[in-house]
Coordinates of C-alpha atoms and ligand atoms in Angstrom, one line a residue:
X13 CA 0.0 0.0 0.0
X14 CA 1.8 3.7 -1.0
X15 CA 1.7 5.5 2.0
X16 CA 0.0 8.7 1.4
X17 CA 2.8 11.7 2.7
X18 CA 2.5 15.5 3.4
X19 CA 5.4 16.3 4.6
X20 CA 8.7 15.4 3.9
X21 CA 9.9 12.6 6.8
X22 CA 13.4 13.1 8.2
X23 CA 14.8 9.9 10.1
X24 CA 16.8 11.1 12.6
X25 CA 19.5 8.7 14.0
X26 CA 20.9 10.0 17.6
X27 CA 19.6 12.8 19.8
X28 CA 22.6 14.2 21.4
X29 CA 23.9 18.1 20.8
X30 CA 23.8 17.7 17.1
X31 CA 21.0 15.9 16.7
X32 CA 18.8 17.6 19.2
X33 CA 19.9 20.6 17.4
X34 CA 18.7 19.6 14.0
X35 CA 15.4 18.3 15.4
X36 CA 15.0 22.1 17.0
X37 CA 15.3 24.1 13.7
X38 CA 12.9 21.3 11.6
X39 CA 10.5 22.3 14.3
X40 CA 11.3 26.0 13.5
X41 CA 10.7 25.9 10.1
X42 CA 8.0 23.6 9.7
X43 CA 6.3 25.5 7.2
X44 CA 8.4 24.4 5.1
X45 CA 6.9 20.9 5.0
X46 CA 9.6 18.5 7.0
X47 CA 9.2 16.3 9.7
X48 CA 11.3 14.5 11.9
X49 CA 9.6 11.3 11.4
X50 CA 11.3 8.5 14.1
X51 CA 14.3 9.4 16.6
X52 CA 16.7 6.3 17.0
X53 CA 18.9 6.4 20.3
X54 CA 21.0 3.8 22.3
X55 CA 20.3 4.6 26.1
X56 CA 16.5 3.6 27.4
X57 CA 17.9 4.8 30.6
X58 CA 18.4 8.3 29.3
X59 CA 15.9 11.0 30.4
X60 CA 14.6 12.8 27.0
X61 CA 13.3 16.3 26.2
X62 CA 10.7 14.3 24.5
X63 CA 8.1 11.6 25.9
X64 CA 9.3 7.9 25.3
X65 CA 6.9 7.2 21.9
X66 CA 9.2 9.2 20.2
X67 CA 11.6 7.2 20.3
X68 CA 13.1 3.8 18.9
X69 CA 16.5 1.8 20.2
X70 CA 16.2 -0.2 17.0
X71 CA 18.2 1.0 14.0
X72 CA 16.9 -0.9 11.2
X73 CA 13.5 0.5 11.8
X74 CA 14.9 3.5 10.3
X75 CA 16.7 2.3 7.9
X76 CA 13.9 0.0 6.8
X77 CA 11.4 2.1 7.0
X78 CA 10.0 3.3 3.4
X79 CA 7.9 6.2 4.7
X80 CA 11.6 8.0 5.6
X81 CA 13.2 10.5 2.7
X82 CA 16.1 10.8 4.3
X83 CA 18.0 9.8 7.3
X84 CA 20.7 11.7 9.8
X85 CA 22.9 10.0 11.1
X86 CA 24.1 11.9 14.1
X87 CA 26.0 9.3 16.5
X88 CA 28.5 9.1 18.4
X89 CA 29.5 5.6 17.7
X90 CA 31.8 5.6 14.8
X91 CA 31.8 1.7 13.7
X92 CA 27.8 1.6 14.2
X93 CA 28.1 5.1 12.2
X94 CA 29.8 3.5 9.3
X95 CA 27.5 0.5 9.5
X96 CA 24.6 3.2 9.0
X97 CA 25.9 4.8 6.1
X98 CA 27.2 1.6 4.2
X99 CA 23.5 0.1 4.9
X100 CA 21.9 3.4 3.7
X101 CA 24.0 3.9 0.3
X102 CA 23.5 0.2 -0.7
X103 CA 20.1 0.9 -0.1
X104 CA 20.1 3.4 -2.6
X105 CA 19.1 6.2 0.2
X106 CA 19.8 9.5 1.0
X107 CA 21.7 10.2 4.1
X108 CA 23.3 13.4 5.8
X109 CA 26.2 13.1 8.6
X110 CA 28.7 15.1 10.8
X111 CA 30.9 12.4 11.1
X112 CA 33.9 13.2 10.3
X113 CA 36.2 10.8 11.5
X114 CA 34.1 8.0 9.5
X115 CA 34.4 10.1 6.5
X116 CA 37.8 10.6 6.4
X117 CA 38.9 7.3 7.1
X118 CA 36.1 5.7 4.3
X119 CA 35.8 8.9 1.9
X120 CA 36.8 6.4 -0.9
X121 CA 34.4 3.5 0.2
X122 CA 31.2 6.1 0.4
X123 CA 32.3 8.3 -2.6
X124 CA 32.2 4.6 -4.5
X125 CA 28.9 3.3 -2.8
X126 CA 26.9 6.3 -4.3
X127 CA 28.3 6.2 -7.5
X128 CA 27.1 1.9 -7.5
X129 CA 24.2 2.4 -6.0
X130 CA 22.8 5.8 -6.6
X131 CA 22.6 6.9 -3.2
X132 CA 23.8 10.5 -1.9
X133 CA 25.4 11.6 0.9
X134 CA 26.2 14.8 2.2
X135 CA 28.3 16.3 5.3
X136 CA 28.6 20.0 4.9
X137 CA 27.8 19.9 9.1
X138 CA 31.5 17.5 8.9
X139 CA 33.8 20.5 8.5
X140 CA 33.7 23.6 10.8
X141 CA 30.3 23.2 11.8
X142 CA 27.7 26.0 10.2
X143 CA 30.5 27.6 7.7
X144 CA 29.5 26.5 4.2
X145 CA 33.2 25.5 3.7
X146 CA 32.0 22.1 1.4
X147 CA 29.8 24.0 -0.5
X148 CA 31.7 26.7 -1.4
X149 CA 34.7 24.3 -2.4
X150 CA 32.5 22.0 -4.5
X151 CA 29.9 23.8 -6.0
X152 CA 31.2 27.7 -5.9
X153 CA 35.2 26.2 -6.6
X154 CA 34.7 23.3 -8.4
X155 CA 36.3 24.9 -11.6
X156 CA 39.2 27.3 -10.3
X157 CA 42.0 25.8 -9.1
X158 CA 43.4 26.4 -5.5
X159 CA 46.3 27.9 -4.7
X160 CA 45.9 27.2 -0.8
X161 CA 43.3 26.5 2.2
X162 CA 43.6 27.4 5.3
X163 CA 42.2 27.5 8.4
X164 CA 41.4 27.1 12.0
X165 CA 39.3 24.3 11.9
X166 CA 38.9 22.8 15.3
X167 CA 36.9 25.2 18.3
X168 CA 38.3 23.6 21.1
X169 CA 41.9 24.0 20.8
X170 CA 41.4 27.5 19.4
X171 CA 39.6 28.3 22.5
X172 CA 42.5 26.8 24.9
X173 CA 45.1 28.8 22.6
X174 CA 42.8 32.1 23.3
X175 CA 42.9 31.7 26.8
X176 CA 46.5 30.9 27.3
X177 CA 47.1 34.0 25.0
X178 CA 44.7 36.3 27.1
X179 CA 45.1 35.4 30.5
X180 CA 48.3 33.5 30.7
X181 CA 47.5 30.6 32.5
X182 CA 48.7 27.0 31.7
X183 CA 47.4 24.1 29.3
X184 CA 45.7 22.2 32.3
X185 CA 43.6 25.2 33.8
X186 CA 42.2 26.4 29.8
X187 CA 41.5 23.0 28.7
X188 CA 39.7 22.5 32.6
X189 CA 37.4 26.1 31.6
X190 CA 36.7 24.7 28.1
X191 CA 35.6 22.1 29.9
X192 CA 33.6 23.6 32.1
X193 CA 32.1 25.5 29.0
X194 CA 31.1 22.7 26.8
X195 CA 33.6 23.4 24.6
X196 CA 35.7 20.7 24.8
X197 CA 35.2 17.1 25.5
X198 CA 35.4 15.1 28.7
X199 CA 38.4 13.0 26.6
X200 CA 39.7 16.1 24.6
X201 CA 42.6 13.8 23.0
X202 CA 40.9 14.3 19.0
X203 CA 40.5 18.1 19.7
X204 CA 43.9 19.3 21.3
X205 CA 45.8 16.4 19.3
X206 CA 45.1 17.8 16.0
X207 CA 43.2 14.7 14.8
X208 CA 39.7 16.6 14.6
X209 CA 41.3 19.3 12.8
X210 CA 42.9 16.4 10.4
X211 CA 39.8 14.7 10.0
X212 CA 38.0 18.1 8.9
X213 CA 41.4 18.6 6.2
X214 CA 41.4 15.3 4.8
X215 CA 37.7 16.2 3.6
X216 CA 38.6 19.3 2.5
X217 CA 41.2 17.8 0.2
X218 CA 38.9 15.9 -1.9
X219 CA 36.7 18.5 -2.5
X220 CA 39.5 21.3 -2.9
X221 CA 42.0 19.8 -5.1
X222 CA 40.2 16.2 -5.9
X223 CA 42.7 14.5 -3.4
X224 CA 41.7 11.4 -1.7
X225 CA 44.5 10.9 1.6
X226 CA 44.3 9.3 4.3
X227 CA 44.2 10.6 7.7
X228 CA 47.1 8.2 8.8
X229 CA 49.4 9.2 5.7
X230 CA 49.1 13.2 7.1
X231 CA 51.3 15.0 9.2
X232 CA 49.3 16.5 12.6
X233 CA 50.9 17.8 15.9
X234 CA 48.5 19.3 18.4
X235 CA 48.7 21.5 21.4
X236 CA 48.5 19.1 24.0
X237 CA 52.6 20.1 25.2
X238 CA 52.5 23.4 24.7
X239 CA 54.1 25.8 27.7
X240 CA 53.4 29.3 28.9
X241 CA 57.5 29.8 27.5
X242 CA 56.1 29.0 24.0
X243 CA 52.8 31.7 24.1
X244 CA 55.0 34.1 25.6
X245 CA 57.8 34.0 23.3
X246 CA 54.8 34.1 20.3
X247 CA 54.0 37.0 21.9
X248 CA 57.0 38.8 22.2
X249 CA 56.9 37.9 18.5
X250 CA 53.9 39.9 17.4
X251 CA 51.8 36.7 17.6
X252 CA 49.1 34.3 18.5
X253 CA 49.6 30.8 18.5
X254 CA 47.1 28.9 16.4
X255 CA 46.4 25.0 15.0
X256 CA 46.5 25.3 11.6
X257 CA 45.4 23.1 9.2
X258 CA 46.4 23.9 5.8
X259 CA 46.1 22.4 1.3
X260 CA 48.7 24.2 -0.8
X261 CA 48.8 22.9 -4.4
X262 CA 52.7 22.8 -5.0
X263 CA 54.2 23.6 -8.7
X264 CA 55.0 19.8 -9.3
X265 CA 51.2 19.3 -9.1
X266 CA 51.6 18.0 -5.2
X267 CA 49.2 19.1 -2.3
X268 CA 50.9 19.5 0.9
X269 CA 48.6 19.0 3.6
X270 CA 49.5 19.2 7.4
X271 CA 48.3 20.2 10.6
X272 CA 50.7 22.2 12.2
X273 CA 50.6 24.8 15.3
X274 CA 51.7 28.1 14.5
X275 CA 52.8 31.4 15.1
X276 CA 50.2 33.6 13.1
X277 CA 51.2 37.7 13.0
X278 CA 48.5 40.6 13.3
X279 CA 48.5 40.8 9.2
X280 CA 46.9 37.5 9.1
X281 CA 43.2 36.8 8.8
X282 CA 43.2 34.2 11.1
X283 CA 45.3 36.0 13.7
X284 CA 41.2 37.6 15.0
X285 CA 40.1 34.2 14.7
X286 CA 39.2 33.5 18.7
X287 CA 37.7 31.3 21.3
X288 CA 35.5 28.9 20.4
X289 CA 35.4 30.1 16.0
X290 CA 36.8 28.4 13.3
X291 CA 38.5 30.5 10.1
X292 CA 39.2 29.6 6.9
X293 CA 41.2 31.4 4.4
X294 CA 40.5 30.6 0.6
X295 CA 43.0 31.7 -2.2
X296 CA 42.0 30.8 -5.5
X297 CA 44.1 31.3 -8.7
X298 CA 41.5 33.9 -10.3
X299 CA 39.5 34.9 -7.4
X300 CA 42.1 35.9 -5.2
X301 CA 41.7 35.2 -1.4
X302 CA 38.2 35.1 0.7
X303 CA 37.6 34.7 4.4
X304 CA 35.2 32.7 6.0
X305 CA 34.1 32.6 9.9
X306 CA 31.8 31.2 11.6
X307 CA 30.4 28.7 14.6
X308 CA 32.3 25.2 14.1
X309 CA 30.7 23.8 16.5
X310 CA 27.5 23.4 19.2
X311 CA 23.8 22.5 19.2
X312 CA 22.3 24.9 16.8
X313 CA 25.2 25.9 14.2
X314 CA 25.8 22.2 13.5
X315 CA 22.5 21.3 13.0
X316 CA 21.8 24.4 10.9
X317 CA 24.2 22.7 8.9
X318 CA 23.0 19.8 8.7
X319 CA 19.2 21.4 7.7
X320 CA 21.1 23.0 4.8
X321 CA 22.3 19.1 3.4
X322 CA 18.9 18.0 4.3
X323 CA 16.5 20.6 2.2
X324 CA 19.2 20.8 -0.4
X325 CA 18.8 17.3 -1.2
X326 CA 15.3 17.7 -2.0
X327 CA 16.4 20.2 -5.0
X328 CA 18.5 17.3 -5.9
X329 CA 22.0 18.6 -4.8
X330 CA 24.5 15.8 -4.5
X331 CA 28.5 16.3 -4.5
X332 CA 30.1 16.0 -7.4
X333 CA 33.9 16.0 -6.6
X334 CA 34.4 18.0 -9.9
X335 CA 38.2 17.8 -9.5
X336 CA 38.8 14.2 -8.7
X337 CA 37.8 13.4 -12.6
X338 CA 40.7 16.0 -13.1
X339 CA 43.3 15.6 -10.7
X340 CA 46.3 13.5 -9.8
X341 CA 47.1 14.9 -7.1
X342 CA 49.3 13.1 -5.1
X343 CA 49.7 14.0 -1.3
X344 CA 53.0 15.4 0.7
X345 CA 53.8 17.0 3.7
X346 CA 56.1 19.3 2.1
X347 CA 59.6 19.6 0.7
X348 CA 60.6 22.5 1.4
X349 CA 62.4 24.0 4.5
X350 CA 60.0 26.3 6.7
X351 CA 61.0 27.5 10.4
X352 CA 59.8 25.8 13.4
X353 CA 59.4 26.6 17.4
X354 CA 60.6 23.4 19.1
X355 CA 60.0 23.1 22.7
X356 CA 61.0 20.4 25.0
X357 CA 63.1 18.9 27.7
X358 CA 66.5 20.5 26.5
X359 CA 67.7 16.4 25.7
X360 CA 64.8 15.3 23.9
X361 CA 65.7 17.7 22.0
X362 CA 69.2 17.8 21.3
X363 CA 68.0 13.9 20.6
X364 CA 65.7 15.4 17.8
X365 CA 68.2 17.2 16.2
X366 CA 70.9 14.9 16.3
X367 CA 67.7 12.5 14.4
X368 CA 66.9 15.5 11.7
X369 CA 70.5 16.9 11.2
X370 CA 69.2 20.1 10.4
X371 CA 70.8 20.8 7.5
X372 CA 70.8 25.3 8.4
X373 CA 71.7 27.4 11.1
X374 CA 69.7 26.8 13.9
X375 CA 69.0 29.1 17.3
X376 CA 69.5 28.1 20.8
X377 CA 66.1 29.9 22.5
X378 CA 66.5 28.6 25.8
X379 CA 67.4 25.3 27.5
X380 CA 63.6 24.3 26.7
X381 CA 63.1 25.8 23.6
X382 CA 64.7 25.9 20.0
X383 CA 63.8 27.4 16.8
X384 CA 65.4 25.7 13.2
X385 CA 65.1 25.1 10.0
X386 CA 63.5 21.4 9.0
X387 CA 61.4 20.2 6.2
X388 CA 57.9 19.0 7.5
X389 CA 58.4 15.9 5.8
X390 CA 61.3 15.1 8.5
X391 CA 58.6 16.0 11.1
X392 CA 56.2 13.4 9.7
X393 CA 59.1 10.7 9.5
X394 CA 59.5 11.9 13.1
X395 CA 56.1 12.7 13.8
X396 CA 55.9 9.8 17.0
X397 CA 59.3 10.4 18.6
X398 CA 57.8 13.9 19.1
X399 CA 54.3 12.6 20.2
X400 CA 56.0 10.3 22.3
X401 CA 58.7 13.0 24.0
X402 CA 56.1 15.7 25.2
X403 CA 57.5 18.4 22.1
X404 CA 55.6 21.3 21.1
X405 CA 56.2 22.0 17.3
X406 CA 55.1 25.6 16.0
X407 CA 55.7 26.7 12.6
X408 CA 57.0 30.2 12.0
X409 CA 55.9 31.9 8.9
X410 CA 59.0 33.6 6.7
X411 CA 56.7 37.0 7.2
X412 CA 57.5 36.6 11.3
X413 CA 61.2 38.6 11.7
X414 CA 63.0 36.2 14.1
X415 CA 65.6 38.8 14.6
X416 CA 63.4 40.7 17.4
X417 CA 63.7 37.4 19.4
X418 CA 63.9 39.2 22.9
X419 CA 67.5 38.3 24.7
X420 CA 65.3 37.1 27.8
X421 CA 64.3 34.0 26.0
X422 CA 67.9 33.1 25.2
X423 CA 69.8 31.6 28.3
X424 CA 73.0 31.9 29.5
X425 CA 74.1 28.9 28.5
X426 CA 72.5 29.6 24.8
X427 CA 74.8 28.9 21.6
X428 CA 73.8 30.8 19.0
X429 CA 74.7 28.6 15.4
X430 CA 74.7 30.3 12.6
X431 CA 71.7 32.5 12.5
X432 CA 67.8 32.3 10.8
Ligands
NAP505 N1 28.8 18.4 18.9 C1 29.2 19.2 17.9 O1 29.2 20.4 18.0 C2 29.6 18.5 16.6 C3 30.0 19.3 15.5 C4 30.2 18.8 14.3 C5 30.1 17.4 14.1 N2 29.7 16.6 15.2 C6 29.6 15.2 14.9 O2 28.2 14.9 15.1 C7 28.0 13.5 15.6 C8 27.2 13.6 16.8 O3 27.8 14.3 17.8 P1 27.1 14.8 19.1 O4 28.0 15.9 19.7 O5 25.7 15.2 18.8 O6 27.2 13.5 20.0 P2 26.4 13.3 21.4 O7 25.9 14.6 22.0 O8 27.3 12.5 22.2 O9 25.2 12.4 21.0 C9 25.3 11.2 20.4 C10 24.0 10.6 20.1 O10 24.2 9.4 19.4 C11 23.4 8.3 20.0 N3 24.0 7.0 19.8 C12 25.3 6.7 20.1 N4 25.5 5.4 19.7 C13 24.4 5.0 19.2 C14 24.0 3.7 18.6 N5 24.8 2.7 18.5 N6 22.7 3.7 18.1 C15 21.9 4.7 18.2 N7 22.2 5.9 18.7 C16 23.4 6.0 19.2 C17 23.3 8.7 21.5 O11 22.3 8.0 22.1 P3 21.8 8.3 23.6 O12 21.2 9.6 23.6 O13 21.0 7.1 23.9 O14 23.1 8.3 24.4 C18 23.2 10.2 21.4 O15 21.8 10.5 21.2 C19 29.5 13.0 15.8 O16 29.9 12.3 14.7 C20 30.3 14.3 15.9 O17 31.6 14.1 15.6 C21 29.5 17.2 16.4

């Protein structure tokens, strides 16, 4: 029997922030003829904002249900996430997410399952929360080629770095009052480790420059060892420590994608980029550079995105990757030599260079800190003795003039070699 419809069923799967969210501004706009037709959860302990009959433990009922024209998956459970989203594409469905760690990892796997079974699947709500950063790469970019994207992608460390900045208080006590805040997670690790933000850049790539990477294969350092000695010498500097993530089409047709902390001066967009917002910087090759802010993050923004990928479908928008029919991109770290904060015990250090043999001059900063000249591909080949040493890496842009390095942050026992 056809089940007679009026509105436009959403099948929501998960009522945590996101998807709590997203059910708040379908109810907003219901004029617009949607409906969140069944709510899936996990916990029948949980007390809900809505009475019991609205709700189902049972997954398949919403992916088996026919009545459904789309389904959000908005869990927290990344394996049963991925299970979701295979079921739904080889059902020929359309499904919305704002999982990013699943789509990262399985970009290739879901990009292949739509084009098989004519599913689609969209996660604008993925990448920096309500900035239209997928869109505007895929539909608005899909013909100019990139120079470079960049951005601060991840709320939570951006809001630790802000504090530590502002009111010069250590790691522990701004990652406790992002905490306290909601703005970070009980177990921060994927936020202040960088792997969020790499999650987000990995995505990026395949829309940006048609490069499919995986997360594993990408160079990430977080903030998680970073010392009052390395914000105030940033400082002293001009600048603001930020996490970076960053796609820069090279001239041999490479991207170079990392995500790097780094010392940002005044003159850069991102430098205003605080708290809890996320920032990205666009430079194409015709259109010059554009700057987009916004909420990455939270109840509302995300599922405002996630409303977007839901009514857009309905006008039949699907992602095309225009630029992986084009591209060979291949995927690197970078060549090239760029400046970098080190910061560490003074051995673990010496240790690291005695591993990179920095081929130029290199400044002795302090017992604790050093700043040299490496390529980051030596700091992905050393990427875990650094994780597994406690050092804080910061790049330093050539645009930051190392030569007003303050004499205070230079010890005694400091040998200068050769000079930056
Ligand atoms: N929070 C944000 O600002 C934000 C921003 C961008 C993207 N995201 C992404 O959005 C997704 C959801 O995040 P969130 O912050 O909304 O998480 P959350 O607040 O922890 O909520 C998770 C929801 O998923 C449900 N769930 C977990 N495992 C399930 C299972 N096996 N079957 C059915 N339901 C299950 C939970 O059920 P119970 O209610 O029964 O526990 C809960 O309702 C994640 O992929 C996250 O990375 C979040």
């Amino acid at each position: 029997m056809k089940i007679q419809k009026f509105r436009k069923r959403i099948g929501l799967i998960g009522f945590g922030c996101v998807g709590q969210g997203l059910y708040d501004v379908v109810e907003a706009n219901r004029h617009l003829g949607w409906e969140i037709g069944c709510i899936c959860v996990k916990d029948k302990e949980k007390t809900r904002s809505l009475p019991a009959s609205a709700f189902t433990y049972d997954v398949q009922e919403v992916l088996q249900d026919p009545s459904l024209d789309i389904i959000a998956e908005l869990i927290s459970d990344t394996k049963e996430a991925l299970g979701i989203l295979r079921q739904a594409l080889q059902q020929g469905k359309t499904v919305v997410s704002a999982n990013k760690k699943v789509i990262a990892e399985n970009l290739p796997e879901l990009i292949q399952l739509q084009q098989r079974h004519g599913g689609v699947l969209l996660y604008e709500a993925s990448v920096c929360g309500s900035i239209p950063v997928l869109r505007t790469l895929e539909a608005y970019y899909g013909s100019e080629p990139l120079v470079e994207v960049r951005g601060i992608l991840n709320g939570s460390s951006n809001y630790i770095l802000s504090k530590l900045h502002a009111e010069h208080i250590d790691f522990q006590a701004a990652l406790a009052q992002a905490q306290e805040l909601g703005f970070a997670e009980a177990d921060p690790s994927l936020d202040v480790e960088g792997t969020d933000a790499l999650h987000k850049l990995c995505i990026m790539a395949a829309h940006a420059y048609g490069l499919l990477v995986h997360p594993d294969d990408v160079l990430h350092l977080g903030i998680q060892y970073i010392s009052s000695e390395a914000v105030e010498l940033a400082a002293a500097l001009g600048c603001r420590i930020k996490l970076v993530g960053s796609l820069k089409a090279t001239p041999t047709g490479q991207i170079e994608l990392r995500v790097l902390p780094t010392l940002i001066p005044e003159t850069d967009a991102l430098y205003d980029v605080e708290a809890e917002f996320n920032g990205l910087e666009i430079e194409a090759r015709f259109a010059g550079k554009q700057f987009l802010k916004g909420r990455g993050a939270g109840s509302h923004p995300t599922g405002s995105a996630v409303w977007a990928d839901v009514t857009a479908t309905i006008r039949g928008y699907r992602y095309t990757y225009p630029k992986l029919c084009t591209s060979q991109a291949t995927a690197t770290s970078g060549n090239e030599q760029i400046t970098v904060l080190l910061q560490g015990q003074s051995d673990r250090l010496a240790e690291l260079q005695d591993l990179v043999q920095p081929a130029n001059q290199y400044k002795i900063i302090g017992q604790s800190q050093v700043i040299l000249s490496l390529t980051p591909q030596q700091l992905k080949q050393h990427e875990s003795f650094l994780k597994q040493q406690g050092i804080f890496v910061a790049a330093i842009p050539e645009s930051v003039a190392l030569d007003i390095v303050p004499e205070k942050y230079r010890s005694e026992e400091a040998v200068p070699v050769g000079s930056l």
